[in-house]
Tab-separated table of C-alpha atoms in Angstrom:
chain	number	residue	atom	x	y	z
A	1	MET	CA	6.275	106.133	108.092
A	2	ASN	CA	7.981	102.807	107.542
A	3	PHE	CA	8.486	101.035	110.829
A	4	THR	CA	11.421	98.720	111.436
A	5	THR	CA	11.511	95.536	113.472
A	6	ASP	CA	14.551	96.441	115.583
A	7	LYS	CA	12.639	98.724	117.957
A	8	PRO	CA	9.059	98.768	119.312
A	9	ILE	CA	6.709	100.917	117.210
A	10	TYR	CA	5.877	103.232	120.107
A	11	ARG	CA	9.617	103.968	120.550
A	12	GLN	CA	9.892	104.721	116.836
A	13	ILE	CA	6.992	107.160	117.269
A	14	VAL	CA	8.868	108.803	120.160
A	15	ASP	CA	11.890	109.116	117.848
A	16	LEU	CA	9.658	110.693	115.184
A	17	CYS	CA	8.352	113.183	117.746
A	18	PHE	CA	11.935	113.941	118.769
A	19	ALA	CA	12.823	114.616	115.126
A	20	ARG	CA	9.851	116.958	114.740
A	21	ILE	CA	10.868	118.816	117.889
A	22	LEU	CA	14.535	119.159	116.917
A	23	SER	CA	13.624	120.276	113.388
A	24	GLY	CA	11.371	123.002	114.792
A	25	GLU	CA	8.242	121.513	113.240
A	26	TRP	CA	6.791	121.226	116.765
A	27	GLU	CA	7.405	124.455	118.663
A	28	PRO	CA	7.579	124.961	122.438
A	29	ASP	CA	4.278	125.936	124.094
A	30	ARG	CA	2.353	124.942	120.946
A	31	LYS	CA	-0.245	122.204	120.616
A	32	VAL	CA	1.002	118.910	119.214
A	33	PRO	CA	-1.204	116.626	117.117
A	34	SER	CA	-3.736	114.670	119.117
A	35	VAL	CA	-3.324	110.947	119.702
A	36	ARG	CA	-6.053	110.286	117.121
A	37	GLU	CA	-4.539	112.662	114.557
A	38	LEU	CA	-1.088	111.146	114.871
A	39	SER	CA	-2.380	107.577	114.826
A	40	ALA	CA	-4.312	108.360	111.629
A	41	GLN	CA	-1.239	110.006	110.045
A	42	LEU	CA	0.955	107.034	110.921
A	43	MET	CA	-1.736	104.401	110.366
A	44	VAL	CA	-1.210	102.789	113.760
A	45	ASN	CA	-3.477	101.938	116.682
A	46	THR	CA	-4.299	104.859	118.978
A	47	HIS	CA	-3.033	102.822	121.947
A	48	THR	CA	0.421	102.710	120.344
A	49	VAL	CA	0.538	106.504	119.991
A	50	LEU	CA	-0.855	106.877	123.498
A	51	LYS	CA	2.022	104.753	124.844
A	52	ALA	CA	4.491	107.009	123.014
A	53	PHE	CA	2.757	110.098	124.426
A	54	ASP	CA	2.863	108.563	127.917
A	55	ASP	CA	6.654	108.283	127.570
A	56	LEU	CA	6.941	111.851	126.256
A	57	GLN	CA	4.793	113.114	129.118
A	58	ALA	CA	6.780	111.148	131.713
A	59	ASP	CA	9.971	112.750	130.365
A	60	GLY	CA	8.445	116.240	130.540
A	61	ILE	CA	8.529	116.696	126.766
A	62	ILE	CA	4.781	117.196	126.364
A	63	VAL	CA	2.289	118.446	128.932
A	64	PRO	CA	-1.474	117.942	128.976
A	65	ARG	CA	-3.783	120.928	129.144
A	66	ARG	CA	-7.186	119.903	130.361
A	67	GLY	CA	-9.709	119.953	127.555
A	68	LEU	CA	-7.131	121.234	125.052
A	69	GLY	CA	-4.823	118.295	124.406
A	70	PHE	CA	-1.050	118.026	124.642
A	71	TYR	CA	1.375	120.906	124.292
A	72	LEU	CA	5.115	120.899	123.837
A	73	ALA	CA	6.897	121.864	127.052
A	74	PRO	CA	8.856	125.136	126.920
A	75	ASP	CA	12.168	123.328	127.447
A	76	ALA	CA	11.326	120.334	125.239
A	77	PRO	CA	13.990	121.016	122.566
A	78	THR	CA	16.702	121.121	125.246
A	79	ARG	CA	15.417	117.940	126.907
A	80	VAL	CA	15.200	116.123	123.570
A	81	LEU	CA	18.666	117.247	122.524
A	82	GLU	CA	20.115	116.012	125.813
A	83	ALA	CA	18.284	112.669	125.508
A	84	GLN	CA	19.414	112.188	121.902
A	85	ARG	CA	23.024	113.064	122.750
A	86	THR	CA	22.978	110.644	125.684
A	87	GLU	CA	21.614	107.885	123.453
A	88	PHE	CA	24.260	108.636	120.835
A	89	PHE	CA	27.126	108.420	123.332
A	90	THR	CA	25.802	105.365	125.203
A	91	THR	CA	24.385	103.312	122.321
A	92	THR	CA	25.289	104.521	118.838
A	93	LEU	CA	28.937	105.343	119.462
A	94	PRO	CA	29.790	102.023	121.160
A	95	GLU	CA	28.094	100.159	118.281
A	96	LEU	CA	30.085	102.201	115.781
A	97	SER	CA	33.283	101.477	117.690
A	98	ARG	CA	32.628	97.713	117.613
A	99	THR	CA	31.913	97.841	113.889
A	100	MET	CA	35.045	99.883	113.228
A	101	LYS	CA	37.174	97.352	115.118
A	102	MET	CA	35.597	94.460	113.264
A	103	LEU	CA	36.214	96.131	109.882
A	104	ASN	CA	39.645	97.470	110.847
A	105	ILE	CA	38.619	101.095	110.291
A	106	SER	CA	40.846	103.647	111.983
A	107	ILE	CA	39.840	107.021	113.403
A	108	ASN	CA	41.736	108.621	110.500
A	109	ASP	CA	39.693	106.556	108.000
A	110	LEU	CA	36.485	107.602	109.725
A	111	THR	CA	37.495	111.267	109.845
A	112	ALA	CA	38.414	111.259	106.149
A	113	HIS	CA	34.989	109.898	105.197
A	114	LEU	CA	32.994	111.859	107.764
A	115	THR	CA	34.467	115.311	107.176
A	116	PRO	CA	32.875	115.861	103.727
A	117	LEU	CA	29.504	114.726	105.074
A	118	ILE	CA	29.324	117.262	107.878
A	119	LYS	CA	30.463	120.307	105.925
Protein backbone atom coordinates (compact mmCIF):
# COMPACT_ATOMS: atom_id res chain seq x y z
CA MET A 1 0.00 0.00 0.00
CA ASN A 2 1.27 3.45 -0.87
CA PHE A 3 0.50 5.87 1.92
CA THR A 4 -0.17 9.54 1.27
CA THR A 5 0.80 12.51 3.40
CA ASP A 6 -2.66 14.11 3.52
CA LYS A 7 -4.02 11.76 6.19
CA PRO A 8 -2.46 9.90 9.16
CA ILE A 9 -1.34 6.36 8.26
CA TYR A 10 -3.63 4.75 10.82
CA ARG A 11 -6.63 6.52 9.20
CA GLN A 12 -5.51 5.25 5.80
CA ILE A 13 -5.43 1.74 7.30
CA VAL A 14 -8.99 2.26 8.57
CA ASP A 15 -9.97 3.29 5.03
CA LEU A 16 -8.31 0.13 3.68
CA CYS A 17 -10.26 -1.97 6.17
CA PHE A 18 -13.44 -0.19 5.12
CA ALA A 19 -12.69 -1.01 1.48
CA ARG A 20 -12.12 -4.67 2.33
CA ILE A 21 -15.40 -4.78 4.23
CA LEU A 22 -17.44 -3.08 1.50
CA SER A 23 -15.89 -5.29 -1.20
CA GLY A 24 -16.86 -8.41 0.76
CA GLU A 25 -13.25 -9.48 1.23
CA TRP A 26 -13.83 -9.32 5.01
CA GLU A 27 -17.13 -11.00 5.86
CA PRO A 28 -19.34 -10.42 8.91
CA ASP A 29 -18.67 -12.76 11.86
CA ARG A 30 -15.37 -13.86 10.30
CA LYS A 31 -11.89 -13.38 11.72
CA VAL A 32 -9.95 -10.42 10.35
CA PRO A 33 -6.16 -10.46 10.01
CA SER A 34 -4.31 -10.01 13.26
CA VAL A 35 -2.52 -6.76 14.07
CA ARG A 36 0.81 -8.47 13.35
CA GLU A 37 -0.40 -9.99 10.07
CA LEU A 38 -1.75 -6.69 8.80
CA SER A 39 1.30 -4.72 9.92
CA ALA A 40 3.53 -7.21 8.07
CA GLN A 41 1.34 -7.01 4.93
CA LEU A 42 1.41 -3.21 4.98
CA MET A 43 4.99 -2.92 6.24
CA VAL A 44 4.06 -0.59 9.08
CA ASN A 45 4.62 -0.61 12.84
CA THR A 46 2.22 -2.82 14.80
CA HIS A 47 1.30 0.18 16.97
CA THR A 48 -0.03 1.96 13.87
CA VAL A 49 -2.30 -0.97 12.98
CA LEU A 50 -3.32 -1.29 16.61
CA LYS A 51 -4.43 2.37 16.60
CA ALA A 52 -6.50 1.68 13.47
CA PHE A 53 -8.02 -1.40 15.12
CA ASP A 54 -8.78 0.64 18.25
CA ASP A 55 -10.80 3.04 16.07
CA LEU A 56 -12.58 0.16 14.31
CA GLN A 57 -13.39 -1.43 17.66
CA ALA A 58 -14.63 1.86 19.13
CA ASP A 59 -16.97 2.22 16.14
CA GLY A 60 -18.28 -1.34 16.58
CA ILE A 61 -16.83 -2.50 13.26
CA ILE A 62 -14.62 -5.21 14.75
CA VAL A 63 -15.06 -7.07 18.03
CA PRO A 64 -12.43 -8.92 20.04
CA ARG A 65 -12.93 -12.55 20.94
CA ARG A 66 -10.75 -13.51 23.85
CA GLY A 67 -7.88 -15.70 22.73
CA LEU A 68 -9.10 -15.72 19.12
CA GLY A 69 -8.40 -12.23 17.81
CA PHE A 70 -10.69 -9.72 16.13
CA TYR A 71 -13.83 -10.57 14.20
CA LEU A 72 -15.94 -8.44 11.92
CA ALA A 73 -19.17 -7.39 13.61
CA PRO A 74 -22.36 -8.77 12.05
CA ASP A 75 -23.55 -5.28 11.07
CA ALA A 76 -20.11 -3.99 10.04
CA PRO A 77 -20.93 -3.54 6.32
CA THR A 78 -23.95 -1.39 7.21
CA ARG A 79 -21.96 0.68 9.71
CA VAL A 80 -19.11 1.18 7.24
CA LEU A 81 -21.47 2.14 4.44
CA GLU A 82 -23.16 4.71 6.67
CA ALA A 83 -19.80 6.12 7.81
CA GLN A 84 -18.49 6.34 4.23
CA ARG A 85 -21.69 8.01 3.00
CA THR A 86 -21.54 10.52 5.86
CA GLU A 87 -17.91 11.32 5.04
CA PHE A 88 -18.79 11.71 1.36
CA PHE A 89 -21.62 14.16 2.06
CA THR A 90 -19.78 16.15 4.75
CA THR A 91 -16.25 16.23 3.30
CA THR A 92 -15.92 15.04 -0.28
CA LEU A 93 -19.00 16.72 -1.72
CA PRO A 94 -18.26 20.17 -0.24
CA GLU A 95 -14.68 19.94 -1.57
CA LEU A 96 -16.01 18.98 -4.99
CA SER A 97 -18.45 21.88 -4.89
CA ARG A 98 -15.66 24.37 -4.10
CA THR A 99 -13.54 22.99 -6.92
CA MET A 100 -16.45 23.13 -9.36
CA LYS A 101 -17.09 26.78 -8.48
CA MET A 102 -13.43 27.64 -8.85
CA LEU A 103 -13.25 25.95 -12.27
CA ASN A 104 -16.68 27.19 -13.38
CA ILE A 105 -18.03 23.66 -13.84
CA SER A 106 -21.81 23.41 -13.88
CA ILE A 107 -23.96 20.54 -12.64
CA ASN A 108 -24.76 19.77 -16.29
CA ASP A 109 -21.02 19.57 -17.09
CA LEU A 110 -20.49 17.25 -14.14
CA THR A 111 -23.46 15.06 -15.07
CA ALA A 112 -22.28 14.76 -18.67
CA HIS A 113 -18.85 13.55 -17.56
CA LEU A 114 -20.04 11.44 -14.63
CA THR A 115 -22.83 9.53 -16.36
CA PRO A 116 -20.55 7.36 -18.56
CA LEU A 117 -18.38 6.54 -15.55
CA ILE A 118 -21.18 5.12 -13.43
CA LYS A 119 -22.86 3.01 -16.09
